[in-house]
PDB file of C-alpha atoms in Angstrom:
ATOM      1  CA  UNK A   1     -67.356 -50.458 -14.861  1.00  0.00           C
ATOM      2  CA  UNK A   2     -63.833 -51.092 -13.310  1.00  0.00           C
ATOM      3  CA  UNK A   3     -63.671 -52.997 -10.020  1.00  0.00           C
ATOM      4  CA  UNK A   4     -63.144 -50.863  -6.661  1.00  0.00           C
ATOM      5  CA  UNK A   5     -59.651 -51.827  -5.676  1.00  0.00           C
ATOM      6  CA  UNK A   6     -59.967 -52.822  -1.788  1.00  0.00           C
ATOM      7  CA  UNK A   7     -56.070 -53.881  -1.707  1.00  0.00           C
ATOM      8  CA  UNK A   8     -55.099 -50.625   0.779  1.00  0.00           C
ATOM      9  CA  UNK A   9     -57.867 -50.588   2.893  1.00  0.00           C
ATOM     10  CA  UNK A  10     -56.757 -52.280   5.685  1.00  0.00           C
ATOM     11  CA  UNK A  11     -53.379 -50.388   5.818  1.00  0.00           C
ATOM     12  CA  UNK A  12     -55.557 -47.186   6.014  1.00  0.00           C
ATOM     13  CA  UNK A  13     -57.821 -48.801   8.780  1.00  0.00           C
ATOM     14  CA  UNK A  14     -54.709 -49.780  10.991  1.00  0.00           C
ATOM     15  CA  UNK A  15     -53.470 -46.601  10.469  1.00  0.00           C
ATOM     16  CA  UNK A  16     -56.471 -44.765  11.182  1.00  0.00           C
ATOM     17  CA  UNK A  17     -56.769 -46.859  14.422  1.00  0.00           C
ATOM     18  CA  UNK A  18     -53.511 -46.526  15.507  1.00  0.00           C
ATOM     19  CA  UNK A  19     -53.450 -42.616  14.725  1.00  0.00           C
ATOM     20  CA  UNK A  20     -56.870 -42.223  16.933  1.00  0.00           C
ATOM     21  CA  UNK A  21     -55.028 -44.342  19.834  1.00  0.00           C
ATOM     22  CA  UNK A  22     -51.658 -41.814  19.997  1.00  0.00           C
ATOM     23  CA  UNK A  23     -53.829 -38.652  19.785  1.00  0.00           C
ATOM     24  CA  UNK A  24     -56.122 -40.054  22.623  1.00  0.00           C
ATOM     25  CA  UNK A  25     -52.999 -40.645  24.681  1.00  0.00           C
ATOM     26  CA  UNK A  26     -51.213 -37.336  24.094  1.00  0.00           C
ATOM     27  CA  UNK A  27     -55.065 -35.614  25.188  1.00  0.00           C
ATOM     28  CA  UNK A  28     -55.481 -38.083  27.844  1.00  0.00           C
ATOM     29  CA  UNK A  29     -51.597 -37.428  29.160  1.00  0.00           C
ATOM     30  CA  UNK A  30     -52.198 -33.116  29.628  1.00  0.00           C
ATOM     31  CA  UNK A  31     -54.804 -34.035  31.962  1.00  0.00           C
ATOM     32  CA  UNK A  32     -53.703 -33.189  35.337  1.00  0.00           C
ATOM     33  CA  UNK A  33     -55.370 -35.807  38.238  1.00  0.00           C
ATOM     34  CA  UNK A  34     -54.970 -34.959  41.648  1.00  0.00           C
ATOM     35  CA  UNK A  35     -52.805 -37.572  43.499  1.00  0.00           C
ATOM     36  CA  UNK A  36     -54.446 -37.861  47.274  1.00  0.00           C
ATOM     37  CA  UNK A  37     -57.948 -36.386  46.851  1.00  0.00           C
ATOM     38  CA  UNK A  38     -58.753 -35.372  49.993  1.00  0.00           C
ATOM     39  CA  UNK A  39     -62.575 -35.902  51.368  1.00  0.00           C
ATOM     40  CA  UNK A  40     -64.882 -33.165  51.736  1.00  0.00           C
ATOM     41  CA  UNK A  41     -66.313 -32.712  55.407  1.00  0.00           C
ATOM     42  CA  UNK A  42     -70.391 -33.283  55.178  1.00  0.00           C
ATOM     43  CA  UNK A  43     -71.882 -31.441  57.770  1.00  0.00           C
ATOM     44  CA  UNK A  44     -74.847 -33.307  58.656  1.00  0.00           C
ATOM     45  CA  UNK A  45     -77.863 -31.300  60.409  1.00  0.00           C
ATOM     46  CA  UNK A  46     -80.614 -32.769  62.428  1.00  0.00           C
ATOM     47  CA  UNK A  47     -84.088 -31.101  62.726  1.00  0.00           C
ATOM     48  CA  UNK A  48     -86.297 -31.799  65.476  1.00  0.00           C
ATOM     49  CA  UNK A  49     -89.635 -32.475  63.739  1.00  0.00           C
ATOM     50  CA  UNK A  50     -92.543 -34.113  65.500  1.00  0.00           C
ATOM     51  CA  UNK A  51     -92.700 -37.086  63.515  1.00  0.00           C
ATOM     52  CA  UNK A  52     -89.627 -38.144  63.986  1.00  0.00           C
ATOM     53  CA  UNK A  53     -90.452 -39.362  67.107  1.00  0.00           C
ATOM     54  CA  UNK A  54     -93.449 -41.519  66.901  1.00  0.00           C
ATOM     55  CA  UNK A  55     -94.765 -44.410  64.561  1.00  0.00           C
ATOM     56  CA  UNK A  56     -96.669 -42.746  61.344  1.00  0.00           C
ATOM     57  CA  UNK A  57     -98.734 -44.781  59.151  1.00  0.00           C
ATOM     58  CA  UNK A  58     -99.452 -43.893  55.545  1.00  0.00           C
ATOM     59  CA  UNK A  59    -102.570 -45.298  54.309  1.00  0.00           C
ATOM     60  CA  UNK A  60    -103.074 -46.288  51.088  1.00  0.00           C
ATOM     61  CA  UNK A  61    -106.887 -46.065  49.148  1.00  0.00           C
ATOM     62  CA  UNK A  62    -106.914 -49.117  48.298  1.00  0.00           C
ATOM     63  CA  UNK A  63    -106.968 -50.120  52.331  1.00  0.00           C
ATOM     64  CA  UNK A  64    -109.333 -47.700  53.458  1.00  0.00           C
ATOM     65  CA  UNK A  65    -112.795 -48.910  54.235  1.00  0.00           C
ATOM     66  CA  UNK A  66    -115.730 -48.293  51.273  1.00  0.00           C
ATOM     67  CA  UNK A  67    -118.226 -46.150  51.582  1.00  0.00           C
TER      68      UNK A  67
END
């Protein structure tokens, strides 16, 4: 059985790498970014709700007494 010749396999690696890299670029260079983003205005709302007001406990079952 004759021996796999590996001789040109790291020229096609590099290659391969370095083709991968320029296509990236040219698909990464027709992206258009904007250049000053501008912030969007969050219009917060505040509801009146009753227990807003006053200290609320939240029992767990493990504290409440056994019956």
């Amino acid at each position: 059985m004759p021996q796999l010749d590996t001789s040109t396999w790291l020229i096609t690696i590099l290659s391969m790498i370095l083709t991968l890299f320029i296509l990236m670029q040219l698909k990464v260079s027709k992206h258009s970014f904007h250049s000053n983003p501008e912030p969007l205005e969050v219009k917060s709302s505040k509801h009146a709700t009753p227990w807003e007001t006053k200290w609320t406990k939240i029992y767990s079952p493990l504290s409440l007494p056994q019956r």
